mmCIF file of C-alpha atoms and ligand atoms in Angstrom:
data_model
loop_
_atom_site.group_PDB
_atom_site.id
_atom_site.type_symbol
_atom_site.label_atom_id
_atom_site.label_comp_id
_atom_site.label_asym_id
_atom_site.label_seq_id
_atom_site.Cartn_x
_atom_site.Cartn_y
_atom_site.Cartn_z
ATOM 1 C CA MET A 1 -74.218 25.133 24.342
ATOM 2 C CA SER A 2 -71.025 23.658 25.768
ATOM 3 C CA TYR A 3 -67.832 23.474 23.761
ATOM 4 C CA ARG A 4 -65.971 21.290 26.193
ATOM 5 C CA THR A 5 -67.756 18.045 26.399
ATOM 6 C CA THR A 6 -67.826 15.824 23.346
ATOM 7 C CA ARG A 7 -65.429 12.916 22.792
ATOM 8 C CA ARG A 8 -64.442 14.228 19.386
ATOM 9 C CA GLN A 9 -63.515 17.556 20.927
ATOM 10 C CA VAL A 10 -61.346 15.927 23.560
ATOM 11 C CA LEU A 11 -59.591 13.791 20.966
ATOM 12 C CA SER A 12 -58.983 16.621 18.550
ATOM 13 C CA SER A 13 -57.764 18.810 21.378
ATOM 14 C CA ALA A 14 -54.906 16.356 21.870
ATOM 15 C CA ILE A 15 -54.079 16.438 18.175
ATOM 16 C CA VAL A 16 -54.204 20.213 18.018
ATOM 17 C CA ALA A 17 -51.942 20.522 21.035
ATOM 18 C CA SER A 18 -49.301 18.407 19.398
ATOM 19 C CA VAL A 19 -49.041 20.327 16.137
ATOM 20 C CA SER A 20 -48.135 23.811 17.113
ATOM 21 C CA SER A 21 -46.641 25.408 20.144
ATOM 22 C CA ALA A 22 -48.404 28.691 19.295
ATOM 23 C CA ARG A 23 -51.642 26.842 19.661
ATOM 24 C CA LEU A 24 -50.819 25.833 23.208
ATOM 25 C CA THR A 25 -51.373 29.385 24.375
ATOM 26 C CA VAL A 26 -54.847 29.548 22.869
ATOM 27 C CA ASP A 27 -57.627 29.438 25.438
ATOM 28 C CA CYS A 28 -58.574 25.815 25.968
ATOM 29 C CA ALA A 29 -62.188 26.502 25.047
ATOM 30 C CA GLN A 30 -60.906 27.512 21.624
ATOM 31 C CA ALA A 31 -58.375 24.720 21.277
ATOM 32 C CA ALA A 32 -60.969 22.164 22.254
ATOM 33 C CA GLU A 33 -61.567 21.115 18.695
ATOM 34 C CA GLU A 34 -60.095 21.067 15.252
ATOM 35 C CA PRO A 35 -59.655 24.612 13.915
ATOM 36 C CA LEU A 36 -62.021 25.788 11.218
ATOM 37 C CA SER A 37 -59.142 25.935 8.745
ATOM 38 C CA GLY A 38 -58.678 22.168 9.157
ATOM 39 C CA ALA A 39 -62.332 21.311 8.641
ATOM 40 C CA PHE A 40 -62.483 23.631 5.647
ATOM 41 C CA SER A 41 -59.334 22.398 3.952
ATOM 42 C CA ARG A 42 -60.483 18.780 4.223
ATOM 43 C CA ASN A 43 -63.389 19.923 2.050
ATOM 44 C CA ASN A 44 -61.176 21.814 -0.365
ATOM 45 C CA LEU A 45 -62.289 25.140 1.018
ATOM 46 C CA TYR A 46 -60.508 27.845 2.926
ATOM 47 C CA PHE A 47 -61.512 29.745 6.023
ATOM 48 C CA GLY A 48 -60.275 33.176 6.975
ATOM 49 C CA SER A 49 -61.013 36.518 8.511
ATOM 50 C CA ALA A 50 -60.643 40.210 7.848
ATOM 51 C CA VAL A 51 -57.751 41.505 9.915
ATOM 52 C CA ARG A 52 -56.334 44.773 11.173
ATOM 53 C CA ILE A 53 -52.710 44.099 11.947
ATOM 54 C CA GLU A 54 -52.753 46.717 14.743
ATOM 55 C CA GLU A 55 -55.162 44.487 16.685
ATOM 56 C CA VAL A 56 -52.925 41.478 16.138
ATOM 57 C CA VAL A 57 -49.895 43.293 17.456
ATOM 58 C CA ARG A 58 -51.749 44.581 20.518
ATOM 59 C CA ASN A 59 -53.319 41.255 21.531
ATOM 60 C CA GLN A 60 -51.309 38.066 21.827
ATOM 61 C CA ASP A 61 -54.451 36.011 22.527
ATOM 62 C CA PHE A 62 -56.135 37.335 19.417
ATOM 63 C CA ARG A 63 -53.001 36.722 17.356
ATOM 64 C CA ASN A 64 -52.952 33.094 18.453
ATOM 65 C CA LEU A 65 -56.628 32.679 17.742
ATOM 66 C CA LEU A 66 -56.247 34.011 14.196
ATOM 67 C CA LEU A 67 -53.310 31.734 13.504
ATOM 68 C CA HIS A 68 -55.167 28.794 14.966
ATOM 69 C CA GLU A 69 -58.438 29.173 13.062
ATOM 70 C CA CYS A 70 -57.607 30.831 9.744
ATOM 71 C CA ASP A 71 -55.694 30.037 6.623
ATOM 72 C CA TYR A 72 -56.650 33.217 4.794
ATOM 73 C CA PHE A 73 -56.553 36.885 5.762
ATOM 74 C CA THR A 74 -58.240 39.884 4.186
ATOM 75 C CA PRO A 75 -56.814 43.302 5.075
ATOM 76 C CA GLU A 76 -59.790 45.119 6.562
ATOM 77 C CA VAL A 77 -58.392 48.540 5.649
ATOM 78 C CA ALA A 78 -54.636 48.431 4.997
ATOM 79 C CA LEU A 79 -54.590 48.071 1.204
ATOM 80 C CA LYS A 80 -57.355 50.513 0.329
ATOM 81 C CA TRP A 81 -56.400 53.446 -1.858
ATOM 82 C CA ALA A 82 -57.263 56.157 0.686
ATOM 83 C CA ALA A 83 -55.244 54.289 3.309
ATOM 84 C CA VAL A 84 -52.034 53.886 1.311
ATOM 85 C CA GLU A 85 -51.742 56.990 -0.892
ATOM 86 C CA ARG A 86 -52.463 59.911 1.411
ATOM 87 C CA SER A 87 -50.736 62.339 -0.944
ATOM 88 C CA PRO A 88 -50.196 61.983 -4.702
ATOM 89 C CA GLY A 89 -47.562 59.403 -5.576
ATOM 90 C CA SER A 90 -46.453 58.942 -1.983
ATOM 91 C CA PHE A 91 -47.336 55.477 -0.753
ATOM 92 C CA ASN A 92 -47.368 54.291 2.824
ATOM 93 C CA PHE A 93 -47.565 50.515 3.006
ATOM 94 C CA THR A 94 -46.449 50.183 6.628
ATOM 95 C CA SER A 95 -49.630 48.531 7.835
ATOM 96 C CA MET A 96 -50.089 46.321 4.774
ATOM 97 C CA ASP A 97 -46.418 45.263 4.897
ATOM 98 C CA ALA A 98 -46.859 44.213 8.510
ATOM 99 C CA LEU A 99 -49.928 42.155 7.646
ATOM 100 C CA ALA A 100 -48.251 40.608 4.594
ATOM 101 C CA ASN A 101 -45.195 39.681 6.666
ATOM 102 C CA PHE A 102 -47.408 38.190 9.365
ATOM 103 C CA ALA A 103 -49.309 36.171 6.766
ATOM 104 C CA LEU A 104 -46.234 34.967 4.885
ATOM 105 C CA ALA A 105 -44.288 34.090 8.034
ATOM 106 C CA ASN A 106 -47.199 31.902 9.121
ATOM 107 C CA ARG A 107 -47.924 30.437 5.678
ATOM 108 C CA LYS A 108 -51.334 32.096 5.403
ATOM 109 C CA ARG A 109 -52.887 33.336 2.182
ATOM 110 C CA LEU A 110 -53.923 36.935 1.543
ATOM 111 C CA CYS A 111 -56.727 38.611 -0.365
ATOM 112 C CA GLY A 112 -56.026 41.900 -2.160
ATOM 113 C CA HIS A 113 -58.922 43.881 -0.706
ATOM 114 C CA THR A 114 -59.766 46.211 -2.348
ATOM 115 C CA LEU A 115 -58.592 48.330 -5.259
ATOM 116 C CA LEU A 116 -61.428 50.410 -6.751
ATOM 117 C CA TRP A 117 -63.994 51.297 -4.087
ATOM 118 C CA HIS A 118 -65.991 54.532 -4.200
ATOM 119 C CA LYS A 119 -65.693 54.789 -0.407
ATOM 120 C CA SER A 120 -61.927 54.714 -0.443
ATOM 121 C CA VAL A 121 -60.747 57.336 -2.893
ATOM 122 C CA PRO A 122 -58.102 59.710 -1.510
ATOM 123 C CA HIS A 123 -59.422 63.284 -1.212
ATOM 124 C CA TRP A 124 -56.699 64.667 -3.444
ATOM 125 C CA ALA A 125 -57.704 62.254 -6.239
ATOM 126 C CA THR A 126 -61.347 63.250 -6.616
ATOM 127 C CA ALA A 127 -60.681 66.168 -8.982
ATOM 128 C CA LEU A 128 -57.680 64.582 -10.711
ATOM 129 C CA LEU A 129 -59.698 61.534 -11.832
ATOM 130 C CA PHE A 130 -61.677 63.840 -14.136
ATOM 131 C CA GLU A 131 -58.638 65.266 -15.879
ATOM 132 C CA LYS A 132 -57.662 64.130 -19.372
ATOM 133 C CA ASP A 133 -55.306 61.383 -18.225
ATOM 134 C CA GLY A 134 -57.164 60.734 -14.967
ATOM 135 C CA TRP A 135 -56.809 56.949 -15.370
ATOM 136 C CA ARG A 136 -53.080 57.401 -14.895
ATOM 137 C CA ILE A 137 -53.505 57.846 -11.134
ATOM 138 C CA VAL A 138 -55.553 54.651 -10.955
ATOM 139 C CA GLN A 139 -52.758 52.913 -12.844
ATOM 140 C CA ARG A 140 -50.117 54.268 -10.476
ATOM 141 C CA TYR A 141 -51.968 52.869 -7.449
ATOM 142 C CA PHE A 142 -52.500 49.512 -9.174
ATOM 143 C CA GLU A 143 -48.826 49.328 -10.154
ATOM 144 C CA ALA A 144 -47.722 50.125 -6.613
ATOM 145 C CA ALA A 145 -50.027 47.484 -5.093
ATOM 146 C CA PHE A 146 -49.328 44.700 -7.598
ATOM 147 C CA SER A 147 -45.569 45.221 -7.707
ATOM 148 C CA ARG A 148 -45.344 45.135 -3.910
ATOM 149 C CA TYR A 149 -47.731 42.264 -3.158
ATOM 150 C CA GLY A 150 -47.937 40.287 -6.387
ATOM 151 C CA HIS A 151 -45.879 37.526 -4.740
ATOM 152 C CA ALA A 152 -48.024 37.432 -1.584
ATOM 153 C CA ILE A 153 -51.569 37.902 -2.857
ATOM 154 C CA ASP A 154 -53.224 35.359 -5.115
ATOM 155 C CA ARG A 155 -56.731 36.841 -5.290
ATOM 156 C CA TRP A 156 -57.689 40.488 -5.732
ATOM 157 C CA ASP A 157 -60.943 42.372 -5.183
ATOM 158 C CA VAL A 158 -60.322 44.611 -8.173
ATOM 159 C CA VAL A 159 -63.696 46.374 -8.068
ATOM 160 C CA ASN A 160 -65.749 46.670 -4.902
ATOM 161 C CA GLU A 161 -69.500 47.353 -4.808
ATOM 162 C CA PRO A 162 -70.190 48.504 -8.392
ATOM 163 C CA ILE A 163 -73.964 47.894 -8.133
ATOM 164 C CA GLU A 164 -76.567 50.372 -6.908
ATOM 165 C CA THR A 165 -80.263 50.238 -7.723
ATOM 166 C CA GLY A 166 -82.675 53.083 -8.275
ATOM 167 C CA TYR A 167 -80.474 55.380 -10.348
ATOM 168 C CA ARG A 168 -79.519 53.873 -13.681
ATOM 169 C CA MET A 169 -81.153 51.341 -15.980
ATOM 170 C CA ASP A 170 -78.007 49.183 -15.956
ATOM 171 C CA GLY A 171 -77.881 49.122 -12.135
ATOM 172 C CA LEU A 172 -74.314 50.417 -12.067
ATOM 173 C CA ARG A 173 -73.457 52.642 -9.146
ATOM 174 C CA ASN A 174 -73.112 56.254 -10.183
ATOM 175 C CA SER A 175 -69.708 56.298 -8.524
ATOM 176 C CA ILE A 176 -66.839 58.658 -9.062
ATOM 177 C CA PHE A 177 -65.255 55.998 -11.297
ATOM 178 C CA LEU A 178 -68.316 55.730 -13.507
ATOM 179 C CA GLN A 179 -68.580 59.502 -13.713
ATOM 180 C CA ALA A 180 -64.916 59.908 -14.614
ATOM 181 C CA PHE A 181 -64.410 56.947 -16.968
ATOM 182 C CA GLY A 182 -67.845 55.800 -18.108
ATOM 183 C CA THR A 183 -69.487 52.436 -17.681
ATOM 184 C CA ASP A 184 -66.529 50.399 -18.899
ATOM 185 C CA TYR A 185 -64.346 51.391 -15.932
ATOM 186 C CA VAL A 186 -65.029 47.931 -14.450
ATOM 187 C CA ALA A 187 -63.613 46.174 -17.520
ATOM 188 C CA ARG A 188 -60.753 48.635 -17.732
ATOM 189 C CA ALA A 189 -59.761 47.987 -14.117
ATOM 190 C CA LEU A 190 -59.839 44.227 -14.670
ATOM 191 C CA TRP A 191 -57.709 44.473 -17.816
ATOM 192 C CA GLU A 192 -55.250 46.700 -15.994
ATOM 193 C CA ALA A 193 -55.052 44.164 -13.145
ATOM 194 C CA ARG A 194 -54.595 41.249 -15.545
ATOM 195 C CA GLN A 195 -51.656 42.977 -17.194
ATOM 196 C CA LEU A 196 -49.991 43.543 -13.830
ATOM 197 C CA ALA A 197 -50.808 40.109 -12.392
ATOM 198 C CA PRO A 198 -51.205 37.549 -15.178
ATOM 199 C CA GLY A 199 -51.525 34.620 -12.772
ATOM 200 C CA ALA A 200 -53.759 36.130 -10.074
ATOM 201 C CA LYS A 201 -57.473 35.541 -9.582
ATOM 202 C CA LEU A 202 -59.404 38.726 -10.276
ATOM 203 C CA MET A 203 -62.700 39.443 -8.574
ATOM 204 C CA ILE A 204 -65.639 41.756 -8.137
ATOM 205 C CA ASN A 205 -66.885 41.987 -4.553
ATOM 206 C CA GLU A 206 -70.496 42.976 -3.797
ATOM 207 C CA PHE A 207 -72.994 43.274 -0.926
ATOM 208 C CA GLY A 208 -76.784 43.158 -0.462
ATOM 209 C CA LEU A 209 -77.462 39.977 -2.424
ATOM 210 C CA GLU A 210 -78.787 37.551 0.166
ATOM 211 C CA TYR A 211 -82.406 38.224 1.038
ATOM 212 C CA ASP A 212 -85.729 37.705 -0.655
ATOM 213 C CA LEU A 213 -86.383 41.453 -0.796
ATOM 214 C CA ARG A 214 -87.237 43.544 -3.832
ATOM 215 C CA VAL A 215 -84.111 45.661 -3.592
ATOM 216 C CA GLU A 216 -81.852 42.627 -3.193
ATOM 217 C CA HIS A 217 -83.598 40.883 -6.072
ATOM 218 C CA ASP A 218 -82.779 43.910 -8.227
ATOM 219 C CA ARG A 219 -79.199 43.959 -7.007
ATOM 220 C CA ARG A 220 -78.778 40.260 -7.902
ATOM 221 C CA TYR A 221 -80.280 40.885 -11.325
ATOM 222 C CA HIS A 222 -78.001 43.823 -12.108
ATOM 223 C CA LEU A 223 -74.913 42.040 -10.847
ATOM 224 C CA LEU A 224 -75.671 39.005 -13.023
ATOM 225 C CA LYS A 225 -76.234 41.263 -16.039
ATOM 226 C CA LEU A 226 -72.895 42.975 -15.421
ATOM 227 C CA LEU A 227 -71.146 39.613 -15.119
ATOM 228 C CA GLU A 228 -72.782 38.391 -18.297
ATOM 229 C CA ARG A 229 -71.601 41.478 -20.211
ATOM 230 C CA LEU A 230 -68.068 41.113 -18.870
ATOM 231 C CA ARG A 231 -67.908 37.421 -19.763
ATOM 232 C CA GLN A 232 -69.276 38.019 -23.261
ATOM 233 C CA ALA A 233 -66.627 40.681 -23.846
ATOM 234 C CA GLY A 234 -63.877 38.313 -22.658
ATOM 235 C CA VAL A 235 -62.895 40.564 -19.768
ATOM 236 C CA PRO A 236 -60.530 38.842 -17.303
ATOM 237 C CA LEU A 237 -62.747 38.107 -14.330
ATOM 238 C CA ASP A 238 -62.332 34.890 -12.336
ATOM 239 C CA GLY A 239 -64.557 35.099 -9.308
ATOM 240 C CA ILE A 240 -67.155 36.915 -7.281
ATOM 241 C CA GLY A 241 -66.982 37.877 -3.642
ATOM 242 C CA LEU A 242 -70.371 37.781 -1.966
ATOM 243 C CA GLN A 243 -70.003 39.862 1.163
ATOM 244 C CA ALA A 244 -72.846 38.215 3.095
ATOM 245 C CA HIS A 245 -73.378 40.854 5.745
ATOM 246 C CA LEU A 246 -76.412 39.002 7.052
ATOM 247 C CA ASP A 247 -79.079 41.005 8.862
ATOM 248 C CA LEU A 248 -81.707 39.615 11.204
ATOM 249 C CA SER A 249 -84.092 42.455 10.367
ATOM 250 C CA LYS A 250 -84.318 41.469 6.705
ATOM 251 C CA GLY A 251 -86.629 38.451 6.935
ATOM 252 C CA ALA A 252 -86.055 34.872 5.903
ATOM 253 C CA LEU A 253 -83.352 33.583 3.619
ATOM 254 C CA SER A 254 -84.744 31.614 0.707
ATOM 255 C CA ALA A 255 -82.808 28.517 -0.326
ATOM 256 C CA ASP A 256 -84.522 28.682 -3.664
ATOM 257 C CA VAL A 257 -83.680 32.298 -4.430
ATOM 258 C CA LEU A 258 -80.138 32.227 -3.079
ATOM 259 C CA GLY A 259 -79.317 28.804 -4.490
ATOM 260 C CA ARG A 260 -80.458 29.866 -7.962
ATOM 261 C CA PHE A 261 -78.398 33.050 -7.785
ATOM 262 C CA LEU A 262 -75.252 31.141 -6.826
ATOM 263 C CA LYS A 263 -75.859 28.682 -9.635
ATOM 264 C CA GLU A 264 -76.210 31.488 -12.164
ATOM 265 C CA ILE A 265 -72.838 32.877 -11.106
ATOM 266 C CA ALA A 266 -71.300 29.412 -11.339
ATOM 267 C CA ASP A 267 -72.879 28.862 -14.771
ATOM 268 C CA LEU A 268 -70.975 31.916 -15.986
ATOM 269 C CA GLY A 269 -67.773 30.030 -15.160
ATOM 270 C CA LEU A 270 -66.956 32.117 -12.099
ATOM 271 C CA PHE A 271 -65.946 30.902 -8.664
ATOM 272 C CA ILE A 272 -67.469 32.332 -5.495
ATOM 273 C CA VAL A 273 -66.014 33.405 -2.174
ATOM 274 C CA ILE A 274 -68.206 34.297 0.791
ATOM 275 C CA SER A 275 -66.039 37.285 1.469
ATOM 276 C CA GLU A 276 -67.282 39.283 4.498
ATOM 277 C CA LEU A 277 -69.657 37.162 6.569
ATOM 278 C CA ASP A 278 -71.122 38.589 9.754
ATOM 279 C CA VAL A 279 -74.609 39.005 11.226
ATOM 280 C CA LYS A 280 -76.273 42.267 12.241
ATOM 281 C CA GLU A 281 -78.598 41.537 15.137
ATOM 282 C CA HIS A 282 -82.075 43.002 15.526
ATOM 283 C CA GLU A 283 -83.592 41.964 18.863
ATOM 284 C CA TYR A 284 -80.962 43.183 21.300
ATOM 285 C CA ILE A 285 -83.478 42.882 24.115
ATOM 286 C CA LEU A 286 -83.339 39.071 24.222
ATOM 287 C CA PRO A 287 -81.161 37.141 26.645
ATOM 288 C CA VAL A 288 -77.635 36.704 25.313
ATOM 289 C CA GLU A 289 -78.095 32.984 24.792
ATOM 290 C CA GLN A 290 -81.065 33.563 22.503
ATOM 291 C CA ARG A 291 -79.291 36.353 20.656
ATOM 292 C CA ASP A 292 -76.362 34.034 19.997
ATOM 293 C CA ASN A 293 -78.638 31.244 18.838
ATOM 294 C CA ARG A 294 -80.384 33.538 16.375
ATOM 295 C CA VAL A 295 -77.053 34.634 14.922
ATOM 296 C CA ALA A 296 -75.948 31.009 14.691
ATOM 297 C CA ASP A 297 -79.193 29.854 13.063
ATOM 298 C CA GLU A 298 -78.959 32.546 10.401
ATOM 299 C CA THR A 299 -75.337 31.627 9.742
ATOM 300 C CA ARG A 300 -76.242 27.960 9.446
ATOM 301 C CA ARG A 301 -79.132 28.676 7.082
ATOM 302 C CA TYR A 302 -76.932 30.804 4.861
ATOM 303 C CA LEU A 303 -73.949 28.461 4.787
ATOM 304 C CA ASP A 304 -76.035 25.359 4.189
ATOM 305 C CA ILE A 305 -77.318 27.021 1.019
ATOM 306 C CA ALA A 306 -73.957 28.489 0.013
ATOM 307 C CA PHE A 307 -71.946 25.317 0.543
ATOM 308 C CA GLY A 308 -74.463 23.462 -1.605
ATOM 309 C CA GLN A 309 -72.904 25.283 -4.546
ATOM 310 C CA PRO A 310 -69.615 23.661 -5.598
ATOM 311 C CA ALA A 311 -68.299 26.927 -7.094
ATOM 312 C CA VAL A 312 -67.887 28.276 -3.547
ATOM 313 C CA ARG A 313 -64.182 28.206 -2.663
ATOM 314 C CA GLY A 314 -64.015 29.683 0.778
ATOM 315 C CA LEU A 315 -65.439 31.702 3.610
ATOM 316 C CA ILE A 316 -63.997 34.857 5.132
ATOM 317 C CA THR A 317 -65.682 36.375 8.194
ATOM 318 C CA TRP A 318 -65.524 40.166 8.609
ATOM 319 C CA GLY A 319 -63.500 39.889 11.775
ATOM 320 C CA LEU A 320 -63.242 36.908 14.075
ATOM 321 C CA SER A 321 -64.359 38.357 17.386
ATOM 322 C CA ASP A 322 -67.120 40.776 18.411
ATOM 323 C CA ARG A 323 -64.334 42.805 20.016
ATOM 324 C CA HIS A 324 -63.258 43.976 16.558
ATOM 325 C CA SER A 325 -66.520 44.051 14.629
ATOM 326 C CA TRP A 326 -67.352 47.003 12.397
ATOM 327 C CA LEU A 327 -71.026 46.358 13.278
ATOM 328 C CA GLN A 328 -72.247 48.600 16.058
ATOM 329 C CA VAL A 329 -75.375 48.651 18.169
ATOM 330 C CA THR A 330 -76.734 51.977 16.937
ATOM 331 C CA GLN A 331 -78.730 54.606 18.804
ATOM 332 C CA GLU A 332 -81.717 53.614 16.671
ATOM 333 C CA ASP A 333 -81.306 49.999 17.780
ATOM 334 C CA VAL A 334 -81.392 51.094 21.411
ATOM 335 C CA ALA A 335 -84.286 53.518 20.834
ATOM 336 C CA ARG A 336 -86.481 50.649 19.652
ATOM 337 C CA TYR A 337 -86.642 49.434 23.259
ATOM 338 C CA PRO A 338 -87.483 52.466 25.388
ATOM 339 C CA ASN A 339 -88.033 50.396 28.515
ATOM 340 C CA ALA A 340 -84.997 48.187 28.287
ATOM 341 C CA TRP A 341 -81.663 48.631 30.058
ATOM 342 C CA LYS A 342 -83.226 51.092 32.486
ATOM 343 C CA ASP A 343 -80.814 49.910 35.128
ATOM 344 C CA GLY A 344 -78.005 51.580 33.200
ATOM 345 C CA SER A 345 -76.851 48.392 31.487
ATOM 346 C CA THR A 346 -76.640 48.316 27.675
ATOM 347 C CA PRO A 347 -77.157 45.724 24.961
ATOM 348 C CA GLY A 348 -73.370 45.579 24.755
ATOM 349 C CA VAL A 349 -71.814 44.927 21.387
ATOM 350 C CA ASN A 350 -73.343 43.347 18.314
ATOM 351 C CA ARG A 351 -72.711 39.599 18.623
ATOM 352 C CA GLY A 352 -72.437 38.702 14.949
ATOM 353 C CA LEU A 353 -69.022 37.019 14.727
ATOM 354 C CA PRO A 354 -67.834 33.516 15.714
ATOM 355 C CA PHE A 355 -65.994 34.559 18.911
ATOM 356 C CA ASP A 356 -67.272 36.852 21.637
ATOM 357 C CA TYR A 357 -65.568 39.905 23.074
ATOM 358 C CA SER A 358 -63.341 37.782 25.294
ATOM 359 C CA LEU A 359 -62.506 35.435 22.405
ATOM 360 C CA LYS A 360 -64.707 32.566 23.569
ATOM 361 C CA PRO A 361 -66.371 30.642 20.736
ATOM 362 C CA LYS A 362 -70.111 31.177 20.367
ATOM 363 C CA PRO A 363 -72.849 29.112 18.704
ATOM 364 C CA MET A 364 -71.991 30.895 15.439
ATOM 365 C CA TYR A 365 -68.611 29.180 15.556
ATOM 366 C CA ARG A 366 -70.339 25.837 15.953
ATOM 367 C CA ALA A 367 -72.722 26.704 13.082
ATOM 368 C CA ILE A 368 -69.806 27.377 10.741
ATOM 369 C CA ALA A 369 -68.022 24.210 11.804
ATOM 370 C CA ASP A 370 -71.185 22.124 11.418
ATOM 371 C CA SER A 371 -72.019 23.555 7.999
ATOM 372 C CA VAL A 372 -68.651 22.601 6.635
ATOM 373 C CA ARG A 373 -68.591 19.183 8.297
ATOM 374 C CA ARG A 374 -71.973 18.345 6.803
ATOM 375 C CA LEU A 375 -70.469 18.787 3.361
ATOM 376 C CA ARG A 376 -69.492 16.696 0.405
HETATM 377 O O1 LIG B 1 -64.776 47.133 8.247
HETATM 378 C C1 LIG B 1 -64.159 48.186 7.537
HETATM 379 C C2 LIG B 1 -64.075 49.423 8.416
HETATM 380 O O2 LIG B 1 -63.289 49.147 9.536
HETATM 381 C C3 LIG B 1 -63.461 50.574 7.602
HETATM 382 O O3 LIG B 1 -63.511 51.751 8.388
HETATM 383 C C4 LIG B 1 -64.246 50.787 6.315
HETATM 384 C C5 LIG B 1 -63.580 51.835 5.435
HETATM 385 O O4 LIG B 1 -62.301 51.400 5.053
HETATM 386 O O5 LIG B 1 -64.348 49.573 5.576
HETATM 387 C C6 LIG B 1 -64.947 48.518 6.283
HETATM 388 O O6 LIG B 1 -64.980 47.351 5.480
HETATM 389 C C7 LIG B 1 -65.908 47.341 4.414
HETATM 390 C C8 LIG B 1 -65.284 46.544 3.287
HETATM 391 O O7 LIG B 1 -64.027 47.055 2.944
HETATM 392 C C9 LIG B 1 -66.212 46.528 2.075
HETATM 393 N N1 LIG B 1 -67.507 46.008 2.425
HETATM 394 C C10 LIG B 1 -68.154 46.651 3.576
HETATM 395 C C11 LIG B 1 -67.205 46.613 4.783
HETATM 396 C C12 LIG B 1 -67.894 47.203 6.005
HETATM 397 O O8 LIG B 1 -68.189 48.551 5.792
#
């Protein structure tokens, strides 16, 4: 697929070039059309990406690309508890400050990702959480985060990934938080956040909810039940982040199943953000063009369903370029093709983000742009 040829692209390239000098340094293949942020905002949506500020600082081209395409950033790591409070009561916000400054200076919005996540509890805290006033250390972290970024962050992932099937009847993850504080730790965290940030949007962020698989069906069911309980109890919850780590090994997406799930969330009065979109590939043996088309097709299928739900407010991809993706081609992926890459070549990186390793847009970029342009 060519990104250089259509009349609309040529026209919008001229417009883009006139609005921002920063944009002039963006590769012309990227600048060749209206940025995603523009297409999204015309539809009352936002587009953004997870970001590590260290990568922005190191790469001028990547910095320009982020500023060009996004109007929202999610800190990929910088705000997480284990990242900021390495020893009790001693906070290091250097990385998050740099990202917040970068966002504010460029008039971008920021997501508060993420406060309570079982995978990001500082080592020193694991025993302390079980002490009599163990909640106090959660409070201290919340207070530090909200007092520092309350002015810059309008939407917080207060609880991340609270659902896990196969262990408890209520589908709640048997996390350190549940063990230390009981099942109402989710509500408690949301109340705590509301007190510290009366005007912010408070969210739960969850993964594994996309496919027509038994386990994902159960995850959807348990998440909806949790949301229902929270709403009935009047707990301050405004929205849901659906991570959308798509996976080409998981079978077909069902418009029926996914559409109904999104509607049930919306019917509870909650808004939805597609919060961590990317695509894990499966058939690394195919020619690159076909791999990219498969990623793009899956993206298009998912977004066409998601954007059919008016409660969806925005889309964040989990990184913008394959250069910075958390998704790896694993040894198991390679082992599935014993006769491939015998010449010493490799499948390279997973190609599940809108821009490739050298920051050239891929068909996935086009799929995102098309999905939003087809909208309301
Ligand atoms: O992509 C993130 C990776 O770089 C970090 O090492 C990891 C631990 O902080 O978190 C990853 O991001 C996760 C996100 O915060 C929550 N959903 C799953 C993401 C991928 O693991």
